[in-house]
Coordinates of C-alpha atoms in Angstrom, one line a residue:
M1 CA 25.7 66.4 -62.0
Y2 CA 25.9 63.2 -60.1
E3 CA 22.7 63.4 -58.2
N4 CA 20.7 61.3 -60.7
Y5 CA 23.1 58.4 -60.1
G6 CA 25.3 57.6 -57.2
L7 CA 26.5 54.1 -56.1
F8 CA 24.9 51.2 -57.9
L9 CA 24.2 48.5 -55.4
G10 CA 21.8 45.5 -55.8
G11 CA 20.3 46.8 -59.0
A12 CA 19.5 50.4 -57.7
W13 CA 21.2 53.8 -57.4
V14 CA 21.9 54.8 -53.8
Q15 CA 23.6 57.7 -52.2
G16 CA 26.5 57.2 -49.9
A17 CA 26.9 58.8 -46.5
E18 CA 29.8 60.9 -47.6
T19 CA 30.5 62.9 -50.8
A20 CA 33.6 64.3 -52.5
A21 CA 33.9 67.0 -55.1
V22 CA 35.0 66.2 -58.7
F23 CA 36.9 69.0 -60.3
S24 CA 37.0 70.1 -63.9
P25 CA 40.5 70.1 -65.4
V26 CA 39.4 73.0 -67.6
T27 CA 38.0 75.4 -65.0
E28 CA 39.5 73.9 -61.9
K29 CA 36.0 74.3 -60.3
P30 CA 33.8 71.5 -59.0
L31 CA 31.7 69.7 -61.4
G32 CA 29.6 68.3 -58.6
L33 CA 29.6 66.2 -55.5
C34 CA 30.0 62.4 -56.0
P35 CA 28.8 59.9 -53.4
Q36 CA 31.5 57.9 -51.7
A37 CA 31.3 54.3 -50.7
G38 CA 32.1 53.4 -47.1
L39 CA 32.9 49.9 -45.8
A40 CA 29.2 49.1 -45.5
E41 CA 28.4 50.1 -49.1
T42 CA 31.3 48.1 -50.5
A43 CA 30.3 45.1 -48.4
A44 CA 26.8 45.4 -49.8
A45 CA 28.2 45.5 -53.4
I46 CA 30.1 42.2 -52.7
E47 CA 27.0 40.6 -51.2
A48 CA 24.9 41.6 -54.2
A49 CA 27.5 40.4 -56.6
A50 CA 27.5 37.0 -54.9
R51 CA 23.7 36.8 -55.5
G52 CA 24.0 38.1 -59.0
L53 CA 26.7 35.5 -59.9
K54 CA 24.3 32.6 -59.1
A55 CA 21.6 34.0 -61.4
W56 CA 23.8 35.4 -64.2
G57 CA 26.2 32.4 -64.2
A58 CA 23.3 30.1 -64.8
T59 CA 21.9 32.2 -67.7
A60 CA 22.3 30.6 -71.1
A61 CA 25.1 32.0 -73.3
F62 CA 22.6 33.1 -76.0
A63 CA 20.6 35.0 -73.4
R64 CA 23.8 36.7 -72.2
A65 CA 24.6 37.7 -75.7
D66 CA 21.1 39.2 -76.2
A67 CA 21.6 41.2 -73.0
L68 CA 24.9 42.6 -74.1
H69 CA 23.4 43.7 -77.5
K70 CA 20.7 45.5 -75.6
I71 CA 23.3 47.3 -73.5
A72 CA 25.2 48.3 -76.7
D73 CA 21.9 49.6 -78.2
E74 CA 21.3 51.8 -75.1
M75 CA 24.9 53.0 -75.1
A76 CA 24.6 54.0 -78.8
R77 CA 21.4 55.9 -78.1
R78 CA 23.1 57.9 -75.3
T79 CA 26.3 58.7 -77.2
D80 CA 26.0 62.5 -77.0
E81 CA 25.3 62.4 -73.3
A82 CA 28.2 60.1 -72.6
A83 CA 30.7 62.0 -74.9
R84 CA 29.8 65.2 -73.0
M85 CA 30.4 63.6 -69.7
I86 CA 33.8 62.3 -70.8
S87 CA 34.9 65.7 -72.0
L88 CA 33.6 67.4 -68.8
E89 CA 35.6 65.1 -66.5
T90 CA 38.8 64.6 -68.6
G91 CA 38.9 67.8 -70.7
K92 CA 39.6 65.8 -73.9
P93 CA 38.2 67.1 -77.2
I94 CA 34.5 66.1 -77.8
A95 CA 35.4 64.3 -81.0
Q96 CA 37.9 62.1 -79.1
S97 CA 35.3 61.5 -76.4
G98 CA 32.7 60.4 -79.0
R99 CA 35.2 58.0 -80.6
E100 CA 36.0 56.5 -77.2
W101 CA 32.3 55.9 -76.5
G102 CA 32.0 54.3 -79.9
L103 CA 34.9 51.9 -79.1
S104 CA 33.1 51.1 -75.8
V105 CA 29.9 50.2 -77.7
D106 CA 32.1 47.9 -79.9
Q107 CA 33.3 46.0 -76.9
F108 CA 29.8 45.1 -75.9
R109 CA 28.9 44.1 -79.5
W110 CA 32.0 42.0 -79.8
Y111 CA 31.6 40.1 -76.5
A112 CA 27.9 39.6 -77.1
E113 CA 29.0 37.4 -80.0
E114 CA 31.9 35.9 -78.1
A115 CA 29.5 34.7 -75.4
R116 CA 28.0 32.4 -78.0
R117 CA 31.4 31.0 -78.8
I118 CA 32.8 29.8 -75.5
Y119 CA 33.8 26.5 -77.0
G120 CA 34.7 23.3 -75.1
R121 CA 36.5 20.2 -76.4
I122 CA 36.2 16.5 -76.5
V123 CA 39.4 14.5 -76.0
E124 CA 39.5 10.8 -76.4
S125 CA 40.6 9.0 -73.3
R126 CA 43.0 6.0 -72.9
V127 CA 40.4 4.5 -70.5
P128 CA 38.2 2.1 -72.5
G129 CA 34.7 3.7 -73.1
G130 CA 35.9 7.1 -71.7
R131 CA 36.4 10.6 -73.0
F132 CA 37.5 13.9 -71.5
E133 CA 35.1 16.8 -71.8
I134 CA 36.7 20.2 -71.4
H135 CA 34.3 22.9 -70.2
H136 CA 34.6 26.6 -69.4
E137 CA 32.8 28.2 -66.4
P138 CA 32.7 31.8 -65.1
V139 CA 35.6 32.5 -62.8
G140 CA 33.3 34.2 -60.2
I141 CA 33.0 37.8 -58.9
V142 CA 35.2 40.2 -60.9
A143 CA 36.5 43.5 -59.6
A144 CA 37.3 46.1 -62.3
F145 CA 39.7 48.9 -61.3
T146 CA 40.1 51.6 -64.0
A147 CA 42.0 54.8 -64.6
W148 CA 40.7 58.2 -65.6
N149 CA 42.4 58.7 -69.0
F150 CA 39.9 56.5 -70.9
P151 CA 37.1 56.3 -68.4
A152 CA 34.6 54.6 -70.8
A153 CA 36.8 52.3 -72.9
L154 CA 38.7 50.9 -69.9
I155 CA 35.5 49.9 -68.1
A156 CA 34.0 48.4 -71.3
R157 CA 37.1 46.3 -71.9
K158 CA 36.6 44.7 -68.5
V159 CA 32.8 44.6 -68.0
A160 CA 31.8 43.3 -71.5
P161 CA 34.0 40.1 -71.4
A162 CA 33.2 39.5 -67.8
L163 CA 29.5 39.6 -68.4
A164 CA 29.8 37.5 -71.6
A165 CA 31.6 34.9 -69.5
G166 CA 28.8 34.8 -66.9
C167 CA 30.6 36.6 -64.2
S168 CA 29.2 39.3 -61.9
V169 CA 31.2 42.5 -61.8
I170 CA 32.0 45.3 -59.3
V171 CA 33.3 48.5 -61.1
R172 CA 35.5 50.8 -59.1
P173 CA 36.4 53.7 -61.4
S174 CA 38.8 56.6 -60.8
S175 CA 37.4 59.2 -58.4
Q176 CA 38.4 61.8 -61.0
T177 CA 35.9 60.4 -63.6
P178 CA 33.0 58.7 -61.8
G179 CA 30.3 60.2 -64.0
V180 CA 31.3 58.3 -67.1
A181 CA 31.2 55.0 -65.2
M182 CA 27.7 56.0 -63.9
V183 CA 26.4 56.6 -67.4
M184 CA 27.8 53.2 -68.6
V185 CA 26.4 51.3 -65.6
D186 CA 23.0 53.0 -66.2
C187 CA 23.1 51.8 -69.8
C188 CA 23.7 48.3 -68.5
R189 CA 20.3 48.4 -66.8
A190 CA 18.8 48.1 -70.3
G191 CA 20.2 44.6 -70.6
G192 CA 17.9 43.3 -67.8
L193 CA 20.8 41.8 -65.8
P194 CA 19.8 40.0 -62.6
E195 CA 20.0 42.1 -59.5
G196 CA 23.6 42.3 -58.3
T197 CA 25.2 41.2 -61.5
L198 CA 26.8 44.7 -61.9
G199 CA 27.8 47.0 -59.1
L200 CA 29.5 50.4 -58.9
V201 CA 31.4 51.8 -55.9
V202 CA 33.4 55.0 -55.8
G203 CA 35.6 56.1 -53.0
P204 CA 38.9 56.0 -51.1
T205 CA 41.2 53.0 -51.3
A206 CA 40.6 52.1 -47.6
T207 CA 36.8 51.7 -48.1
T208 CA 36.6 50.3 -51.6
Y209 CA 39.8 48.7 -52.9
A210 CA 40.9 47.2 -49.6
P211 CA 37.8 45.2 -48.7
I212 CA 37.4 44.0 -52.3
M213 CA 40.9 42.7 -52.3
A214 CA 40.5 41.0 -48.9
D215 CA 37.3 39.2 -49.7
K216 CA 37.9 35.7 -51.0
R217 CA 34.6 35.6 -52.9
V218 CA 36.1 38.1 -55.4
R219 CA 38.0 35.7 -57.6
K220 CA 39.4 37.9 -60.3
V221 CA 40.7 41.5 -60.5
S222 CA 41.5 43.5 -63.5
L223 CA 43.4 46.8 -63.4
T224 CA 44.4 49.5 -65.7
G225 CA 46.8 51.7 -63.9
S226 CA 50.5 52.4 -63.1
T227 CA 53.1 49.8 -62.8
R228 CA 53.5 50.7 -59.1
V229 CA 49.8 50.1 -58.4
G230 CA 50.0 46.9 -60.4
Q231 CA 52.8 45.6 -58.3
Q232 CA 50.9 46.3 -55.1
M233 CA 47.8 44.6 -56.5
I234 CA 49.7 41.5 -57.2
R235 CA 50.9 41.4 -53.6
D236 CA 47.4 42.0 -52.3
A237 CA 45.8 39.4 -54.6
A238 CA 48.2 36.8 -53.3
A239 CA 46.5 36.5 -49.9
T240 CA 43.3 35.1 -51.5
L241 CA 44.9 33.8 -54.7
K242 CA 42.8 35.9 -57.0
K243 CA 43.4 35.8 -60.7
V244 CA 45.0 39.0 -61.9
S245 CA 45.2 40.8 -65.3
M246 CA 46.4 44.3 -65.8
E247 CA 47.4 46.9 -68.4
L248 CA 50.1 49.1 -66.9
G249 CA 52.5 51.8 -68.0
G250 CA 54.2 52.1 -71.3
N251 CA 57.1 53.9 -72.9
A252 CA 56.5 53.3 -76.6
P253 CA 59.3 53.7 -79.1
V254 CA 58.4 55.0 -82.6
I255 CA 61.0 54.1 -85.3
I256 CA 61.1 56.2 -88.5
Y257 CA 63.2 54.3 -91.0
D258 CA 65.0 55.9 -93.9
D259 CA 62.5 54.5 -96.4
A260 CA 59.4 55.8 -94.4
D261 CA 56.7 58.0 -96.0
L262 CA 57.8 61.0 -94.0
E263 CA 54.6 63.1 -94.5
G264 CA 52.4 60.1 -93.9
A265 CA 54.3 59.3 -90.7
L266 CA 54.0 62.9 -89.4
N267 CA 50.3 63.1 -90.3
L268 CA 49.7 60.1 -88.1
A269 CA 52.3 60.6 -85.3
V270 CA 51.5 64.2 -84.3
P271 CA 47.7 63.9 -83.7
T272 CA 48.3 60.5 -82.0
K273 CA 51.0 61.8 -79.7
F274 CA 48.9 64.8 -78.5
A275 CA 45.5 63.0 -78.3
N276 CA 44.2 63.3 -74.8
A277 CA 47.1 65.7 -74.1
G278 CA 49.5 62.7 -74.4
Q279 CA 47.9 61.0 -71.4
V280 CA 47.8 57.6 -73.2
C281 CA 49.7 54.6 -72.1
V282 CA 50.2 53.3 -75.7
T283 CA 51.1 56.6 -77.3
G284 CA 54.6 57.1 -78.7
D285 CA 57.1 58.7 -76.2
R286 CA 60.5 58.0 -77.8
F287 CA 60.9 58.9 -81.5
Y288 CA 63.9 57.3 -83.2
V289 CA 64.4 58.9 -86.6
H290 CA 66.9 57.8 -89.2
E291 CA 69.6 60.5 -89.6
S292 CA 68.7 61.1 -93.2
L293 CA 65.1 62.2 -92.2
H294 CA 65.8 63.5 -88.7
D295 CA 65.9 67.3 -89.4
A296 CA 62.8 67.2 -91.7
F297 CA 60.9 65.1 -89.2
V298 CA 61.7 67.4 -86.3
A299 CA 60.7 70.5 -88.3
G300 CA 57.5 68.9 -89.5
F301 CA 56.6 67.6 -86.0
A302 CA 57.1 71.0 -84.4
A303 CA 55.1 72.9 -87.1
R304 CA 52.1 70.5 -86.7
A305 CA 52.4 70.7 -82.9
E306 CA 52.3 74.5 -83.0
A307 CA 49.1 74.4 -85.1
I308 CA 47.1 72.5 -82.5
K309 CA 44.4 74.6 -80.8
L310 CA 44.2 74.2 -77.0
G311 CA 41.1 74.8 -75.0
D312 CA 37.9 73.3 -73.5
G313 CA 37.2 70.0 -75.0
L314 CA 33.6 70.8 -75.4
D315 CA 34.6 73.3 -78.1
P316 CA 34.5 71.3 -81.4
T317 CA 37.4 73.3 -82.8
V318 CA 39.8 72.4 -80.0
G319 CA 42.5 69.9 -80.8
M320 CA 44.0 69.3 -77.4
G321 CA 42.6 69.8 -73.9
P322 CA 44.2 70.0 -70.5
L323 CA 46.1 67.6 -68.3
I324 CA 44.0 65.9 -65.7
N325 CA 45.3 67.8 -62.6
A326 CA 47.9 70.2 -61.3
G327 CA 50.2 67.4 -60.4
R328 CA 50.5 66.3 -64.0
L329 CA 51.2 69.9 -65.0
A330 CA 54.0 70.2 -62.5
E331 CA 55.4 66.9 -63.7
M332 CA 55.6 68.1 -67.3
E333 CA 57.6 71.1 -66.2
K334 CA 60.0 68.9 -64.3
I335 CA 60.5 66.5 -67.2
V336 CA 61.2 69.3 -69.7
A337 CA 63.5 71.1 -67.3
G338 CA 65.4 67.9 -66.6
A339 CA 65.8 67.2 -70.3
E340 CA 67.1 70.6 -71.1
A341 CA 69.6 70.5 -68.2
A342 CA 70.8 67.1 -69.7
G343 CA 71.4 68.7 -73.1
A344 CA 68.1 68.2 -75.0
R345 CA 67.0 71.0 -77.3
L346 CA 63.6 72.5 -76.8
V347 CA 62.1 72.9 -80.3
T348 CA 58.6 74.1 -79.4
G349 CA 56.3 74.2 -76.3
G350 CA 57.8 73.5 -72.9
A351 CA 55.6 75.8 -71.0
R352 CA 52.1 76.3 -69.5
A353 CA 49.6 77.6 -72.1
G354 CA 48.9 80.8 -70.2
F355 CA 45.2 80.4 -69.7
N356 CA 43.5 82.0 -66.7
A357 CA 42.5 78.5 -65.4
G358 CA 42.9 74.9 -66.3
H359 CA 45.8 72.5 -66.4
F360 CA 47.0 73.4 -69.9
Y361 CA 50.5 72.6 -71.2
L362 CA 51.7 73.4 -74.7
P363 CA 52.4 70.5 -77.1
T364 CA 56.1 70.1 -76.7
V365 CA 58.9 68.8 -78.9
L366 CA 62.4 68.0 -77.6
A367 CA 65.3 67.1 -80.0
D368 CA 68.9 65.9 -79.5
C369 CA 67.7 63.5 -76.8
S370 CA 69.9 60.7 -75.5
D371 CA 68.7 57.4 -74.3
D372 CA 69.9 58.0 -70.7
M373 CA 67.7 61.1 -70.3
A374 CA 64.6 60.6 -68.1
V375 CA 62.4 61.9 -70.9
M376 CA 63.5 58.9 -73.0
A377 CA 64.0 56.3 -70.3
E378 CA 60.6 56.9 -68.5
E379 CA 57.0 57.3 -69.6
N380 CA 56.2 61.0 -69.6
F381 CA 52.4 60.5 -69.9
G382 CA 51.9 64.0 -71.3
P383 CA 52.2 66.1 -74.4
I384 CA 56.0 65.7 -74.8
A385 CA 57.6 64.1 -77.8
A386 CA 61.3 63.2 -77.3
I387 CA 63.2 62.8 -80.6
T388 CA 66.6 61.3 -81.3
R389 CA 68.4 60.0 -84.4
F390 CA 69.8 56.6 -85.4
R391 CA 71.9 55.1 -88.1
D392 CA 71.0 51.4 -88.7
E393 CA 68.3 48.8 -88.0
D394 CA 70.1 46.6 -85.5
E395 CA 71.1 49.7 -83.5
V396 CA 67.6 51.1 -83.3
L397 CA 66.0 47.8 -82.3
A398 CA 68.4 47.4 -79.5
R399 CA 67.8 51.0 -78.3
A400 CA 64.0 50.6 -78.6
N401 CA 64.1 47.5 -76.4
S402 CA 66.3 49.0 -73.7
T403 CA 63.4 49.4 -71.2
D404 CA 61.5 47.3 -68.7
M405 CA 58.2 48.3 -70.4
G406 CA 56.7 46.4 -73.2
L407 CA 53.2 47.7 -73.9
S408 CA 53.4 49.0 -77.5
A409 CA 55.9 49.9 -80.2
Y410 CA 55.7 51.4 -83.6
A411 CA 57.7 51.7 -86.8
F412 CA 57.3 53.3 -90.2
T413 CA 58.7 51.7 -93.3
T414 CA 57.8 50.9 -96.9
N415 CA 60.0 47.7 -96.9
P416 CA 57.9 44.6 -96.2
G417 CA 60.9 42.6 -95.1
R418 CA 62.0 45.3 -92.7
A419 CA 58.5 45.5 -91.4
R420 CA 58.5 41.8 -90.6
R421 CA 61.9 41.9 -89.0
T422 CA 60.8 44.9 -86.8
V423 CA 57.7 43.1 -85.6
A424 CA 59.8 40.1 -84.6
G425 CA 62.5 42.2 -83.1
L426 CA 60.5 44.6 -80.9
K427 CA 59.7 43.4 -77.4
A428 CA 56.2 44.6 -76.9
G429 CA 52.7 43.2 -76.6
M430 CA 51.5 45.3 -79.5
V431 CA 53.4 46.5 -82.6
G432 CA 52.1 48.9 -85.2
I433 CA 53.7 49.2 -88.6
N434 CA 52.6 52.4 -90.4
S435 CA 49.8 52.6 -87.9
F436 CA 49.0 53.5 -84.3
A437 CA 45.5 51.9 -84.4
M438 CA 46.0 49.2 -81.7
A439 CA 42.8 49.6 -79.7
A440 CA 40.1 47.5 -81.4
S441 CA 37.5 45.2 -79.9
E442 CA 38.5 42.4 -82.3
A443 CA 42.2 42.4 -81.4
P444 CA 44.0 41.5 -78.1
F445 CA 45.3 44.6 -76.2
G446 CA 48.0 44.4 -73.5
G447 CA 51.7 44.3 -72.8
T448 CA 54.6 42.3 -71.5
N449 CA 57.2 42.6 -68.8
H450 CA 56.5 45.6 -66.5
S451 CA 53.6 46.7 -68.7
G452 CA 51.3 44.0 -67.4
M453 CA 49.8 40.6 -68.0
G454 CA 46.7 39.2 -69.7
R455 CA 44.8 40.7 -72.6
E456 CA 41.7 42.7 -73.2
G457 CA 39.9 42.5 -76.5
G458 CA 39.7 39.8 -79.1
T459 CA 39.0 36.2 -78.6
E460 CA 41.8 36.2 -76.0
G461 CA 40.0 38.8 -73.8
I462 CA 37.4 36.5 -72.5
R463 CA 39.8 33.8 -71.3
D464 CA 40.8 35.6 -68.1
Y465 CA 37.2 35.5 -67.0
L466 CA 36.8 31.7 -67.4
D467 CA 37.9 28.7 -65.4
V468 CA 38.7 25.5 -67.2
K469 CA 37.1 22.3 -66.0
S470 CA 37.8 18.8 -67.4
S471 CA 35.7 15.8 -66.7
Q472 CA 36.4 12.1 -67.5
V473 CA 33.2 10.5 -68.6
V474 CA 33.3 6.7 -68.9
W475 CA 30.4 4.5 -70.1
A476 CA 30.7 0.8 -69.3

């Protein structure tokens, strides 16, 4: 499965000295053997990126834009292949995989145009005959570290703006989903990038992450991962003063006000919650439902959850696939058991799906949850919806904000004034009102507090890949 690709070094696919098996979360059997980068291969990737930076950084912005459009064209052509790879490695339903690849194509389209719009400024100087010219230059070599849950979109959000800015990039994907990264990098060959502009290494932390973080030529690192990993990366980046941006964990509240469209909220909330088996940082974890709608919301949520078909994501009739590995499956059991012991009521789910193989866990709904329960206070990153009730607006906003996380938050209301107050009152990098659609190439994506720093997407997304230079130009 991985034999046609490998590690991408100096513009070519190469095989590493070592390999490691990649396992299907559906069958628990190996999908194939993936080449692993050793210290020598990672060093070669950095050397190649240094060469690529010189050529790509000197390439005109309009030429960079044309290259990104060619990459997007190739990605669109290979949609079926890529969607299948996503579903094989993650287990997610094929329709969700296709949408993810489409969002990834959008990132390259968007940043192709942003490459043409890296604007400078002219500032009049107090020095007679002088003026300041404000320029933007590529920050340098970028290292992109990505998670497994959105193996295409997370890479595209980093690679597209970095290339648009004129940076060279080394991609280090999750070892659980290397094939998706390989397909995307292979698509990037269609852009005619200079040798070394884009590299791919897969392998253990000691032979990939560590040497990249230690090399002072790597000037920027971007991470999508856990808060714990992000904290360690900040410490590691300090030694060489690398720029850092990261999208970390979430624990999103969803507020259902008394004036909400109940059926509309349920029709959006349930499929969003159980997409990718709940393994989504921005998905709703904590559902705060006004006491007047609480019982109907719980009943409607449970009925819809029970109607979801579990199975292999390659089956187009499947609505939810497995968790990524056995560790996540065990964690779901621990979370539910802890919630029940603390007094939560299990409405539906709460058990393994009973298949002969695969990491399948039933869509789960817990009611009568209190804010001090771990299922409310911590991100569950799985198919568990924790529901509680509230009485008034001020109360629910305070409860929703009682976390160190600040990635996303949501509310449903038909009152425009309440919607505006809620947007202002919620402490999160992204707030959805009557919508969960936050991941779009044209809008900035990211969090605050322990959920990260920097933004991906939108005009803001390219800024982390640019250095600002000012010059004072005086004519006598």
